[in-house]
XYZ file of C-alpha atoms in Angstrom:
558
model
C 64.661 127.000 49.784
C 62.429 126.856 52.884
C 59.293 126.633 50.734
C 60.772 123.764 48.742
C 61.714 121.917 51.915
C 58.233 122.258 53.405
C 56.707 120.768 50.247
C 58.797 117.595 50.331
C 56.951 115.647 53.038
C 53.519 114.110 52.448
C 52.473 113.368 56.035
C 49.215 114.803 57.375
C 51.068 117.224 59.637
C 53.372 118.338 56.799
C 50.400 119.021 54.524
C 48.643 120.929 57.312
C 51.820 122.933 57.941
C 52.176 123.826 54.268
C 48.487 124.783 54.083
C 48.705 126.966 57.175
C 51.781 128.861 55.934
C 50.264 129.431 52.502
C 46.840 130.485 53.799
C 47.940 132.771 56.639
C 48.554 136.286 55.357
C 51.132 138.286 57.249
C 50.137 141.908 57.726
C 53.149 144.187 57.363
C 53.320 147.962 57.329
C 52.792 148.888 53.673
C 54.585 152.252 53.788
C 56.881 152.323 56.818
C 58.683 155.520 57.855
C 62.268 155.554 56.620
C 65.639 157.254 57.005
C 67.924 157.959 54.053
C 71.650 157.490 53.527
C 73.649 159.124 50.733
C 76.952 157.602 49.638
C 79.317 158.945 46.943
C 81.646 155.975 47.101
C 84.535 157.398 49.124
C 86.081 154.388 50.856
C 88.690 154.226 53.616
C 90.476 150.926 54.275
C 92.177 150.456 57.651
C 94.588 147.700 58.692
C 98.051 146.213 58.136
C 99.810 147.703 55.104
C 100.255 144.545 53.032
C 96.617 143.560 53.455
C 94.997 146.914 52.697
C 97.181 147.465 49.608
C 96.133 144.111 48.144
C 92.457 144.573 49.033
C 92.341 148.056 47.486
C 92.784 146.518 44.055
C 89.294 145.025 44.355
C 87.522 148.388 44.660
C 88.971 150.386 41.768
C 85.502 151.389 40.519
C 84.737 153.450 43.639
C 85.079 157.228 43.678
C 88.121 157.264 45.982
C 90.111 154.883 48.152
C 92.113 156.018 51.176
C 94.526 153.562 52.786
C 95.305 153.905 56.489
C 98.003 151.627 57.874
C 98.054 150.674 61.535
C 101.717 149.635 61.217
C 104.885 151.718 61.376
C 106.552 152.978 58.206
C 109.347 150.375 58.451
C 106.825 147.573 57.895
C 105.699 148.879 54.502
C 105.872 146.750 51.399
C 106.836 148.565 48.229
C 103.755 149.994 46.548
C 102.796 152.769 44.190
C 99.774 153.609 46.327
C 99.684 156.355 48.937
C 99.449 154.836 52.407
C 98.793 157.015 55.459
C 100.259 155.903 58.763
C 98.109 156.821 61.725
C 97.737 156.166 65.427
C 94.711 156.270 67.727
C 92.139 155.907 64.955
C 88.533 156.645 65.971
C 85.444 156.222 63.802
C 81.939 157.562 64.325
C 78.965 157.675 62.029
C 77.241 155.534 59.413
C 76.910 155.006 55.656
C 77.702 158.287 53.903
C 78.814 160.067 57.077
C 81.821 158.394 58.707
C 83.922 160.780 60.767
C 87.414 159.230 60.890
C 89.939 160.897 63.172
C 93.485 159.841 63.908
C 96.806 161.108 65.164
C 99.279 161.942 62.379
C 102.692 163.332 63.333
C 101.406 163.944 66.846
C 98.346 165.915 65.731
C 94.703 164.761 65.718
C 93.172 165.320 62.311
C 89.971 164.687 60.366
C 91.281 162.179 57.855
C 88.668 162.852 55.162
C 89.475 166.566 55.091
C 93.186 165.840 54.922
C 93.088 163.177 52.224
C 90.098 163.777 49.920
C 88.934 167.255 50.896
C 85.572 165.992 52.200
C 84.022 166.231 55.654
C 83.489 162.470 55.919
C 84.007 159.098 54.277
C 81.074 157.126 52.897
C 82.338 153.580 53.506
C 84.783 151.913 55.894
C 86.532 148.570 55.402
C 88.250 147.655 58.667
C 90.849 144.897 58.338
C 92.112 145.198 61.935
C 91.728 142.075 64.064
C 90.225 144.076 66.924
C 88.226 146.526 64.724
C 87.982 150.236 65.506
C 84.209 150.372 66.036
C 83.178 147.913 68.743
C 79.420 147.593 68.171
C 78.396 143.946 67.924
C 76.044 144.737 65.049
C 77.997 147.016 62.682
C 76.373 150.192 61.387
C 75.475 150.374 57.674
C 78.553 151.001 55.536
C 81.046 149.683 58.106
C 82.659 146.303 57.419
C 84.824 144.847 60.244
C 86.237 142.029 58.124
C 89.293 141.716 60.375
C 87.218 140.269 63.213
C 85.773 137.552 60.993
C 82.271 138.649 60.062
C 81.307 139.613 57.445
C 83.747 137.736 55.242
C 85.836 139.493 52.617
C 83.945 137.616 49.898
C 80.655 139.056 51.179
C 82.131 142.556 51.247
C 83.487 142.264 47.716
C 79.978 141.381 46.591
C 78.083 144.019 48.575
C 80.255 147.091 49.155
C 80.710 148.294 45.523
C 76.945 148.631 45.208
C 76.697 151.099 48.081
C 76.915 154.219 45.952
C 73.825 156.410 45.722
C 70.854 157.129 47.986
C 69.445 154.358 50.148
C 66.364 154.212 52.366
C 66.129 152.094 55.486
C 62.967 151.537 57.552
C 62.607 152.934 61.045
C 62.196 149.698 62.919
C 60.914 151.113 66.178
C 58.339 153.372 67.783
C 59.141 155.365 70.914
C 56.536 156.659 73.369
C 58.366 158.791 75.980
C 55.228 159.000 78.117
C 55.540 155.278 78.932
C 59.313 155.285 79.443
C 60.563 154.129 82.847
C 64.097 155.404 82.254
C 63.838 158.752 84.018
C 61.447 161.196 85.598
C 62.081 164.511 87.337
C 65.841 164.047 87.269
C 65.684 160.527 88.737
C 67.061 157.623 86.677
C 65.518 154.173 86.659
C 65.220 151.475 83.978
C 68.001 151.100 81.381
C 67.002 147.735 79.925
C 66.795 149.012 76.342
C 70.229 150.664 76.427
C 71.809 147.510 77.842
C 70.024 145.380 75.239
C 71.139 147.246 72.099
C 74.049 145.564 70.265
C 74.276 148.346 67.663
C 74.994 151.321 69.940
C 71.839 153.061 68.701
C 70.342 153.757 72.139
C 71.852 156.143 74.668
C 70.798 157.918 77.829
C 71.081 161.677 77.299
C 70.740 164.600 79.697
C 71.683 165.344 83.289
C 70.194 165.407 86.775
C 69.521 169.106 86.301
C 67.898 168.976 82.854
C 66.477 165.473 83.113
C 67.386 162.254 81.324
C 65.816 160.683 78.256
C 66.379 157.772 75.898
C 67.787 158.826 72.542
C 67.524 156.471 69.553
C 69.696 157.141 66.512
C 67.646 155.779 63.571
C 70.754 155.718 61.357
C 72.509 153.319 63.726
C 69.472 151.164 64.535
C 69.557 147.814 62.741
C 66.117 146.600 63.825
C 67.436 143.778 65.997
C 64.441 144.122 68.320
C 66.204 143.410 71.612
C 65.238 146.844 72.953
C 61.520 146.241 72.356
C 61.682 142.750 73.847
C 63.500 144.032 76.944
C 61.235 147.092 77.420
C 58.697 146.306 80.180
C 56.316 149.215 79.463
C 56.099 149.099 75.647
C 57.662 152.573 75.497
C 59.792 151.097 72.705
C 57.917 148.786 70.373
C 58.914 146.960 67.209
C 57.185 148.552 64.243
C 58.079 146.496 61.177
C 55.861 144.601 61.594
C 54.227 145.462 64.890
C 54.744 142.786 67.513
C 50.999 142.382 68.090
C 50.484 141.714 64.364
C 53.094 138.957 64.494
C 51.356 137.585 67.589
C 48.027 137.517 65.763
C 49.733 135.954 62.724
C 50.994 133.064 64.859
C 47.510 132.609 66.316
C 45.920 132.421 62.854
C 48.705 130.120 61.655
C 47.908 127.675 64.452
C 44.181 127.858 63.689
C 44.757 127.097 60.003
C 47.065 124.215 60.867
C 44.422 122.683 63.106
C 41.718 123.339 60.493
C 43.635 121.197 57.989
C 43.945 118.311 60.445
C 47.391 119.035 61.869
C 48.185 117.797 65.384
C 50.435 118.892 68.281
C 51.885 121.974 66.556
C 55.203 123.434 67.686
C 56.076 127.019 66.728
C 59.717 127.592 65.724
C 60.710 131.248 65.461
C 63.659 131.820 63.111
C 65.394 134.687 61.330
C 65.058 135.201 57.589
C 68.760 136.137 57.464
C 69.784 132.517 57.812
C 67.459 130.462 55.603
C 70.052 127.715 55.023
C 70.505 127.185 58.754
C 66.739 127.219 59.328
C 66.290 124.411 56.811
C 69.175 122.464 58.370
C 67.508 122.696 61.784
C 64.034 121.819 60.498
C 65.403 118.692 58.827
C 66.165 117.354 62.323
C 62.619 118.069 63.543
C 59.278 116.348 62.966
C 56.668 117.650 60.527
C 54.513 119.292 63.193
C 57.165 121.968 63.800
C 55.909 125.129 62.057
C 58.506 127.787 61.215
C 57.574 131.441 61.785
C 60.140 133.501 59.898
C 60.933 136.893 61.447
C 63.127 139.755 60.301
C 64.874 139.359 63.652
C 64.588 136.601 66.225
C 63.845 139.023 69.075
C 61.314 141.183 67.260
C 58.682 139.402 69.378
C 58.781 138.974 73.127
C 57.500 136.892 76.001
C 53.855 137.910 75.486
C 53.916 136.419 71.978
C 55.589 133.239 73.197
C 52.878 132.560 75.788
C 50.179 133.646 73.343
C 51.296 130.800 71.075
C 51.103 128.308 73.957
C 47.533 129.262 74.886
C 46.442 129.201 71.237
C 47.354 125.593 70.546
C 51.150 125.352 70.329
C 52.612 122.537 72.396
C 55.972 124.293 72.456
C 57.796 127.445 71.322
C 61.318 127.104 69.916
C 63.932 129.621 68.772
C 66.354 128.527 66.073
C 69.507 130.387 67.106
C 73.281 130.239 66.793
C 76.199 130.655 69.161
C 77.625 133.020 66.540
C 74.906 135.600 67.153
C 76.149 138.819 68.796
C 76.722 138.333 72.516
C 74.109 140.935 73.506
C 71.398 139.233 71.437
C 72.233 135.884 73.019
C 72.201 137.447 76.491
C 68.819 139.132 76.064
C 67.288 135.984 74.555
C 68.701 133.849 77.367
C 67.421 136.230 80.057
C 63.926 136.440 78.610
C 63.703 132.668 78.136
C 64.952 132.207 81.712
C 62.003 134.294 82.948
C 59.560 132.373 80.741
C 60.880 129.027 81.939
C 60.623 130.137 85.576
C 56.960 131.013 85.016
C 56.305 127.645 83.371
C 57.967 125.817 86.254
C 55.825 127.678 88.779
C 52.756 126.565 86.822
C 53.855 122.949 87.124
C 54.676 122.788 83.409
C 57.814 121.600 81.661
C 60.109 124.662 81.321
C 61.312 123.323 77.963
C 57.981 124.309 76.435
C 59.850 127.540 75.670
C 63.343 126.656 74.509
C 66.310 127.995 72.541
C 67.613 125.515 69.964
C 71.199 126.262 68.938
C 72.422 125.127 65.534
C 75.632 123.988 67.177
C 73.761 121.675 69.575
C 70.669 120.330 67.797
C 71.112 116.994 69.557
C 70.326 118.708 72.885
C 66.841 119.724 71.731
C 63.855 118.480 73.747
C 60.509 118.263 71.930
C 57.149 118.229 73.712
C 54.093 116.849 71.934
C 51.340 117.578 74.472
C 49.379 120.771 73.730
C 47.947 122.924 76.496
C 44.431 124.221 77.037
C 43.386 126.691 74.315
C 41.823 130.027 75.235
C 38.285 130.720 74.089
C 38.734 134.464 73.592
C 41.631 136.404 72.010
C 44.161 138.137 74.227
C 43.604 141.880 74.473
C 45.268 144.945 75.905
C 48.855 146.071 75.998
C 51.933 143.844 76.088
C 51.713 143.157 79.830
C 47.954 142.626 79.849
C 48.216 140.084 77.042
C 50.990 138.230 78.872
C 49.115 138.185 82.161
C 45.958 137.047 80.386
C 47.827 134.062 78.965
C 49.465 133.245 82.316
C 46.160 133.435 84.191
C 44.618 131.039 81.666
C 47.462 128.568 82.160
C 47.229 128.960 85.954
C 43.504 128.208 85.918
C 44.139 125.145 83.765
C 46.896 123.906 86.095
C 44.596 124.254 89.097
C 41.850 122.406 87.216
C 44.351 119.574 86.741
C 45.025 119.466 90.494
C 48.425 121.147 90.218
C 49.131 123.166 93.339
C 50.547 126.614 92.619
C 52.273 128.590 95.360
C 50.660 132.026 95.326
C 53.820 134.157 95.651
C 57.028 132.935 94.008
C 60.372 134.561 93.275
C 61.650 135.198 89.753
C 65.104 135.874 88.288
C 66.416 139.225 89.515
C 66.133 140.831 86.056
C 62.398 140.069 85.704
C 60.202 143.202 85.434
C 57.445 141.846 87.693
C 57.052 142.302 91.407
C 55.900 144.391 94.316
C 56.863 147.424 96.389
C 57.289 147.491 100.172
C 57.056 150.595 102.334
C 58.263 151.278 105.873
C 55.102 153.165 106.703
C 56.283 154.534 110.055
C 58.732 156.810 108.249
C 56.615 157.564 105.148
C 55.401 161.168 104.995
C 53.090 160.543 102.030
C 54.877 163.241 100.050
C 53.888 161.361 96.861
C 57.303 161.783 95.289
C 57.064 158.114 94.259
C 53.705 158.707 92.586
C 55.129 161.631 90.616
C 57.755 159.445 88.918
C 55.889 156.149 88.461
C 55.606 155.561 84.665
C 52.738 153.061 84.806
C 50.645 154.441 87.688
C 51.299 151.270 89.619
C 51.781 153.715 92.483
C 49.088 156.375 92.652
C 47.369 158.601 95.165
C 43.818 159.224 96.309
C 42.632 162.752 95.524
C 40.338 162.745 98.552
C 42.719 161.562 101.292
C 46.433 161.104 102.099
C 46.633 157.568 100.717
C 49.358 155.785 98.733
C 47.941 153.035 96.515
C 49.575 150.270 94.491
C 48.620 147.806 91.718
C 51.123 144.953 91.550
C 50.351 143.876 87.988
C 51.363 147.317 86.686
C 54.728 147.460 88.481
C 57.745 147.038 86.159
C 60.414 147.144 88.900
C 62.099 150.164 87.289
C 63.292 151.572 90.615
C 62.230 155.172 89.966
C 60.070 155.279 93.093
C 62.850 153.897 95.283
C 65.303 156.507 93.999
C 62.808 159.370 94.283
C 61.729 158.659 97.876
C 63.320 161.327 100.139
C 62.847 159.171 103.244
C 64.255 156.028 101.557
C 61.398 153.890 102.860
C 60.539 152.061 99.624
C 62.055 148.803 98.407
C 61.378 146.472 95.454
C 60.873 142.730 95.376
C 60.880 140.754 92.129
C 58.159 138.094 92.240
C 55.131 136.596 90.536
C 51.774 136.782 92.270
C 49.626 133.967 90.883
C 46.526 135.266 92.655
C 44.964 137.200 89.804
C 42.552 139.087 92.055
C 45.139 140.437 94.485
C 47.653 141.109 91.690
C 45.150 143.306 89.843
C 43.426 144.966 92.781
C 44.356 148.359 94.177
C 46.151 147.925 97.484
C 46.542 150.601 100.149
C 50.261 150.882 100.927
C 49.954 153.670 103.492
C 47.135 155.888 104.692
C 46.871 158.624 107.292
C 44.337 161.021 108.647
C 44.198 164.235 106.691
C 45.060 167.605 108.133
C 42.049 169.811 107.455
C 42.509 173.518 106.823
C 41.667 175.472 109.986
C 40.209 178.212 107.805
C 38.036 176.444 105.212
C 38.032 172.856 106.449
C 39.468 171.343 103.215
C 41.731 168.289 103.714
C 45.098 169.256 102.205
C 47.966 167.123 103.597
C 48.772 164.230 105.922
C 48.480 165.294 109.531
C 51.844 163.724 110.373
C 53.557 165.805 107.692
C 52.237 169.032 109.165
C 53.439 168.070 112.626
C 56.815 167.069 111.176
C 57.112 170.465 109.471
C 56.210 172.270 112.657
C 58.882 170.349 114.554
C 61.562 171.030 111.939
C 60.694 174.738 111.638
C 61.006 175.474 115.343
C 63.627 178.147 115.774
C 63.435 179.250 112.131
C 63.295 183.093 112.067
C 60.513 183.025 109.455
C 58.303 180.993 111.798
C 58.870 182.785 115.092
C 55.356 184.124 115.552
C 51.972 182.552 116.088
C 50.580 183.707 112.725
C 53.333 181.924 110.755
C 52.870 178.683 112.703
C 49.126 178.957 112.234
C 49.547 179.100 108.446
C 51.106 175.615 108.488
C 47.617 174.357 109.305
C 46.019 176.079 106.310
C 45.549 174.898 102.744
C 47.493 176.679 100.007
C 44.715 179.060 99.020
C 43.897 180.091 102.565
C 47.585 180.454 103.413
C 48.124 182.935 100.562
C 44.932 184.787 101.431
C 45.994 185.092 105.085
C 49.442 186.428 104.138
C 48.012 189.202 101.961
C 45.358 190.051 104.525
C 48.112 190.470 107.126
C 50.201 192.618 104.747
C 47.217 194.843 103.998
C 46.517 195.323 107.687
C 50.205 195.875 108.528
C 51.829 197.527 105.463
C 55.106 198.054 107.300
C 55.715 194.293 107.093
C 56.147 194.677 103.320
C 59.392 196.555 104.022
C 60.952 193.647 105.927
C 63.609 191.630 104.136
């Protein structure tokens, strides 16, 4: 349908658009990793008695059908089918492995074991208005028809075919080494967990064992909000990779220009809603180029700005108010950050804009392209974004637009700086130990705390880990590329040098602080023990054993 629509217009821009889409090859993963589901066709239908009895007639070809009424026995209609009456129904799992528990006659039971002699159901049709499972994006095999989506007609078409073994791609990649969620028992960033509408991401662990992000691949629906929200690229979209989509958009723009197209606008849209995409495009001029994604948020802010610096006059998102609330929230938050950055550059914030199907008349189109970069963007997600922003900043300055060097951003933005009350900092380097990006790092040759603003993701791990509570975060954008990328000295002190070997081993103030705190401690009531505070670790151990060898009776002391 979309292809047919794009071929209808004969304007120069329409021909260039059609040429660009046909000539730009999208590079997808040829053999993606997958997870498998196995379903034997055991269905449970939950809801009001009269409804579930009537609906059951439509699924007679399935292996088994279990009816669970959420009404009391007195509300039954006469039927020859067995209807179980249950309270406090809970459902966990996914296609082929739904654990349904409920209270029957005052006892909590596994319904599958009780009714069909199996450990789990394969499919769930939920006709309750408030649905048992609350995830905004339902797991495979679960159909919350009672809350309005999907429709019963869609379920009647799809559900009977879910018998057998099915493979689903793993949509994500996870690199725990980059994760800013937790380190050494300290918790920080939870953007991905908050951004998942499918309940696939959770924070597991404890303060004692440590915390980590757990992704259930069977629950993950590939929405992409986690990857878009992740500031470190610990979670990245893998089908296709976000950088491949970014490069695809760049080549698409180049091919459009090559064929004589002017003032291109990129419109990201989801392939799930082709009819709506065509409806929206019909209201737009021919220089709007659709980029169809598996999911609208499978690409993030770095790709949006990459499009702007590679010839796009504007970046649009064709969305709907009917999208799950979490997806709308994440999209709105990310666009809010992007628009704040554009405003600070003296550019129209509507160059990055969400276009809702329900309000197409509110759309603002911009036909003036920006300066195009000479070289491709390189590096990780943040480096590519900053490269695009620095290009736009240089262009704004060349056009006599004054840019305030330091400007605030929305509180949820993962960009900013760290402040330190240096008078109370002991340079223990606890903050360095937990920093996931090495924005905070130490100097191996001296007691020095260093910081690179561009690498800071405002995760809060350093603030939580600081024993003296002297660190604080500030969300901001530093438009001075040099100072944002340079290594700054946050705090530096003279080193305490070992009185035995002369090696610098700790901040001098820390040693004096320890001496003050240990006064009166029975283990530091002699001159030799105090003297060891001024030694490096190796010399301290050597001195202890030398003393024990010379005075063996000390080995008997408790």
